[in-house]
Short mmCIF file of C-alpha atoms in Angstrom, two decimals:
data_model
loop_
_atom_site.label_atom_id
_atom_site.label_comp_id
_atom_site.label_asym_id
_atom_site.label_seq_id
_atom_site.Cartn_x
_atom_site.Cartn_y
_atom_site.Cartn_z
CA ASP T 1 92.48 87.00 132.21
CA SER T 2 96.16 87.52 131.41
CA GLY T 3 97.20 88.06 135.02
CA VAL T 4 98.43 91.59 134.35
CA THR T 5 96.48 94.07 136.48
CA GLN T 6 96.11 97.73 135.65
CA THR T 7 94.51 100.53 137.64
CA PRO T 8 92.58 102.68 137.19
CA LYS T 9 90.50 101.30 134.32
CA HIS T 10 89.14 104.70 133.43
CA LEU T 11 90.40 108.18 134.20
CA ILE T 12 89.16 111.60 133.17
CA THR T 13 91.34 114.59 133.87
CA ALA T 14 91.91 118.15 132.71
CA THR T 15 94.65 119.51 130.51
CA GLY T 16 97.79 120.42 132.39
CA GLN T 17 97.21 117.85 135.10
CA ARG T 18 99.34 114.86 136.11
CA VAL T 19 98.20 111.26 136.48
CA THR T 20 99.77 107.98 137.52
CA LEU T 21 98.84 104.65 136.00
CA ARG T 22 99.68 101.52 137.93
CA CYS T 23 100.51 98.02 136.76
CA SER T 24 101.06 94.70 138.51
CA PRO T 25 102.72 92.15 136.24
CA ARG T 26 101.89 88.47 136.12
CA SER T 27 103.27 86.50 139.01
CA GLY T 28 106.89 85.65 138.25
CA ASP T 29 107.29 88.10 135.38
CA LEU T 30 110.29 90.39 135.69
CA SER T 31 109.86 92.47 132.54
CA VAL T 32 107.23 95.20 132.20
CA TYR T 33 106.27 97.14 129.08
CA TRP T 34 104.08 100.20 128.56
CA TYR T 35 102.20 100.86 125.33
CA GLN T 36 99.89 103.61 124.16
CA GLN T 37 96.98 102.84 121.84
CA SER T 38 95.26 105.67 119.99
CA LEU T 39 93.19 105.83 116.82
CA ASP T 40 95.72 107.87 114.88
CA GLN T 41 98.98 106.31 116.13
CA GLY T 42 97.90 102.72 116.71
CA LEU T 43 99.88 100.74 119.27
CA GLN T 44 103.06 102.55 120.23
CA PHE T 45 105.76 101.15 122.50
CA LEU T 46 106.69 103.57 125.25
CA ILE T 47 109.17 101.96 127.61
CA GLN T 48 110.39 98.63 129.01
CA TYR T 49 111.76 97.68 132.42
CA TYR T 50 113.41 94.49 133.56
CA ASN T 51 113.81 93.73 137.24
CA GLY T 52 113.74 97.40 138.15
CA GLU T 53 116.01 98.68 135.43
CA GLU T 54 115.07 100.51 132.26
CA ARG T 55 115.81 98.29 129.25
CA ALA T 56 114.44 100.10 126.23
CA LYS T 57 112.72 103.32 125.28
CA GLY T 58 110.30 103.83 122.46
CA ASN T 59 108.21 106.83 121.55
CA ILE T 60 107.84 108.11 125.08
CA LEU T 61 107.41 111.85 125.51
CA GLU T 62 109.60 113.77 127.94
CA ARG T 63 106.43 114.64 129.88
CA PHE T 64 106.00 110.93 130.58
CA SER T 65 108.09 108.84 132.93
CA ALA T 66 107.93 105.37 134.38
CA GLN T 67 109.56 103.20 136.98
CA GLN T 68 109.52 99.64 138.19
CA PHE T 69 109.64 99.09 141.92
CA PRO T 70 111.39 96.34 143.93
CA ASP T 71 108.10 94.40 144.18
CA LEU T 72 108.07 94.55 140.35
CA HIS T 73 104.96 96.64 139.98
CA SER T 74 105.31 99.58 137.65
CA GLU T 75 103.91 103.08 137.37
CA LEU T 76 103.58 105.34 134.35
CA ASN T 77 103.47 109.03 135.17
CA LEU T 78 101.95 111.40 132.66
CA SER T 79 102.32 115.12 133.31
CA SER T 80 101.31 118.41 131.71
CA LEU T 81 98.57 116.48 129.99
CA GLU T 82 97.31 117.53 126.59
CA LEU T 83 94.16 116.59 124.72
CA GLY T 84 96.24 114.43 122.42
CA ASP T 85 97.35 112.26 125.33
CA SER T 86 93.86 110.78 125.50
CA ALA T 87 94.39 107.11 124.75
CA LEU T 88 94.31 103.59 126.05
CA TYR T 89 97.50 102.81 127.97
CA PHE T 90 98.51 99.18 128.20
CA CYS T 91 100.89 97.52 130.55
CA ALA T 92 102.32 94.16 129.58
CA SER T 93 104.72 91.73 131.15
CA SER T 94 106.91 88.76 130.35
CA VAL T 95 109.04 86.35 132.33
CA ALA T 96 112.16 87.73 130.75
CA PRO T 97 113.07 89.68 127.66
CA GLY T 98 112.33 87.48 124.65
CA ASN T 99 109.48 85.54 126.20
CA THR T 100 105.84 85.96 125.22
CA ILE T 101 104.42 89.31 126.29
CA TYR T 102 101.03 89.33 128.02
CA PHE T 103 98.88 92.45 128.15
CA GLY T 104 96.61 93.90 130.78
CA GLU T 105 93.20 95.30 129.91
CA GLY T 106 94.45 98.85 129.81
CA SER T 107 93.74 102.19 131.43
CA TRP T 108 91.51 104.53 129.48
CA LEU T 109 92.71 108.11 129.85
CA THR T 110 90.53 110.96 128.71
CA VAL T 111 91.97 114.48 128.86
CA VAL T 112 89.37 117.25 128.69
CA ALA N 1 113.54 100.35 109.44
CA GLN N 2 111.68 97.46 110.91
CA SER N 3 107.98 97.33 110.31
CA VAL N 4 104.86 95.24 110.12
CA ALA N 5 102.10 95.77 107.58
CA GLN N 6 98.54 94.56 107.68
CA PRO N 7 97.24 95.47 104.22
CA GLU N 8 93.56 95.02 105.03
CA ASP N 9 91.70 97.26 107.44
CA GLN N 10 88.76 94.86 107.47
CA VAL N 11 88.11 91.25 106.53
CA ASN N 12 84.57 89.92 106.18
CA VAL N 13 83.79 86.22 106.15
CA ALA N 14 80.74 84.06 106.65
CA GLU N 15 80.57 81.72 109.61
CA GLY N 16 81.94 78.31 108.72
CA ASN N 17 84.17 79.62 105.94
CA PRO N 18 87.95 79.72 106.20
CA LEU N 19 89.53 83.02 107.12
CA THR N 20 92.89 84.63 106.44
CA VAL N 21 94.24 87.82 107.96
CA LYS N 22 97.35 89.01 106.18
CA CYS N 23 100.60 90.28 107.62
CA THR N 24 103.94 91.13 106.05
CA TYR N 25 107.07 92.18 107.86
CA SER N 26 110.36 93.89 107.31
CA VAL N 27 113.17 93.19 109.79
CA SER N 28 116.87 92.65 109.79
CA GLY N 29 117.83 89.12 110.65
CA ASN N 30 115.48 86.33 111.67
CA PRO N 31 112.06 87.59 112.71
CA TYR N 32 110.18 86.84 115.91
CA LEU N 33 106.52 87.13 114.88
CA PHE N 34 103.32 87.29 116.92
CA TRP N 35 99.57 87.52 116.56
CA TYR N 36 97.32 89.12 119.16
CA VAL N 37 93.56 89.64 119.25
CA GLN N 38 91.67 92.49 120.89
CA TYR N 39 87.99 92.21 121.73
CA PRO N 40 85.97 95.40 122.31
CA ASN N 41 87.00 97.21 125.48
CA ARG N 42 89.49 94.48 126.33
CA GLY N 43 93.24 94.07 126.33
CA LEU N 44 95.30 92.24 123.76
CA GLN N 45 95.26 88.47 124.01
CA PHE N 46 98.18 86.41 122.77
CA LEU N 47 97.25 83.96 119.99
CA LEU N 48 100.50 82.50 118.72
CA LYS N 49 104.12 83.16 117.86
CA TYR N 50 106.84 82.09 115.48
CA ILE N 51 110.41 82.03 116.68
CA THR N 52 111.98 79.23 114.70
CA GLY N 53 111.18 75.75 113.42
CA ASP N 54 108.03 74.60 111.66
CA ASN N 55 106.61 77.24 109.34
CA LEU N 56 103.04 76.39 110.41
CA VAL N 57 102.38 77.55 113.94
CA LYS N 58 99.27 76.50 115.85
CA GLY N 59 97.79 78.75 118.49
CA SER N 60 94.77 79.41 120.65
CA TYR N 61 91.10 79.09 119.64
CA GLY N 62 91.89 77.05 116.52
CA PHE N 63 94.02 79.72 114.87
CA GLU N 64 97.22 79.00 113.03
CA ALA N 65 99.72 81.08 111.10
CA GLU N 66 102.03 80.31 108.25
CA PHE N 67 105.50 81.80 108.15
CA ASN N 68 106.84 82.38 104.65
CA LYS N 69 110.37 83.69 104.61
CA SER N 70 110.59 84.29 100.86
CA GLN N 71 107.41 86.38 100.89
CA THR N 72 108.18 87.90 104.32
CA SER N 73 104.66 87.04 105.39
CA PHE N 74 103.00 85.63 108.48
CA HIS N 75 99.32 85.23 107.64
CA LEU N 76 96.81 84.21 110.30
CA LYS N 77 94.36 81.48 109.33
CA LYS N 78 91.46 79.48 110.65
CA PRO N 79 89.72 76.66 108.77
CA SER N 80 86.20 77.52 109.94
CA ALA N 81 85.30 80.98 111.24
CA LEU N 82 82.98 81.59 114.18
CA VAL N 83 80.91 84.69 114.87
CA SER N 84 82.77 84.94 118.17
CA ASP N 85 86.03 85.37 116.24
CA SER N 86 84.91 88.88 115.30
CA ALA N 87 87.54 91.18 116.79
CA LEU N 88 90.57 93.32 116.00
CA TYR N 89 93.69 91.33 115.11
CA PHE N 90 97.23 92.59 115.40
CA CYS N 91 100.39 91.21 113.88
CA ALA N 92 103.63 92.11 115.66
CA VAL N 93 107.36 91.61 115.28
CA ARG N 94 110.06 91.85 117.89
CA ASP N 95 111.99 95.08 117.55
CA MET N 96 115.51 93.82 116.90
CA SER N 97 116.93 97.35 116.89
CA LEU N 98 116.67 97.31 120.67
CA GLY N 99 119.29 94.60 120.87
CA GLN N 100 119.19 91.69 123.27
CA ALA N 101 118.27 93.86 126.20
CA GLY N 102 115.09 95.29 124.75
CA THR N 103 112.40 92.99 123.46
CA ALA N 104 109.42 95.19 122.79
CA LEU N 105 107.11 94.49 119.87
CA ILE N 106 106.29 96.58 116.83
CA PHE N 107 102.62 96.25 115.97
CA GLY N 108 100.75 96.55 112.72
CA LYS N 109 97.74 98.84 112.41
CA GLY N 110 95.34 95.99 113.03
CA THR N 111 92.71 94.24 110.95
CA THR N 112 89.08 94.10 111.96
CA LEU N 113 87.62 90.65 111.36
CA SER N 114 83.86 90.50 110.97
CA VAL N 115 82.24 87.07 110.84
CA SER N 116 78.60 87.02 109.79
CA SER N 117 76.11 84.30 110.70
#
């Protein structure tokens, strides 16, 4: 157990809908990362936050957004969902940028 | 562009034999390199990392990795494979294009390790 908690573990939703994935980082970690894992794209970095502020953006679609709250938990919002958004979404955290990154077990999203 | 390559989709070894999972990288400057393992329906687990110092890095579960700057490689090794080592292994490098503020990782495509009894 890495200490990074993600909910929900599984989610099935219809095209066009909006979902929110939630992440609690390891105790003491200030930096949160979101990744998408799919068969065709592999592991893709989406976005990083540090202590509530956005630090870096990767291949995140405009339909997706994220935030990190004062208690350091983070949410990834996915809207106008398409079939191709079906993937495993990972949250990860580290004490600070540059430290080892630890991953949660992911949220499986299926768009039908 | 920075990248990580894992040239083998699958590696098959017999239990008790040594294993090697290959990784090569392309980055500007000094690389920060990582290995993670993913078991079925689980998240990624950190195995080891190279930041600086000794080229041979020891990690969890008896794994080690050798950093070779001239060959831009960071191969994962284990002297004696176990059936329980069967999993998907990812090599990763810190994305230096993000600057000091961003420290996300670029991952390879992954290598499936299958250890037979």
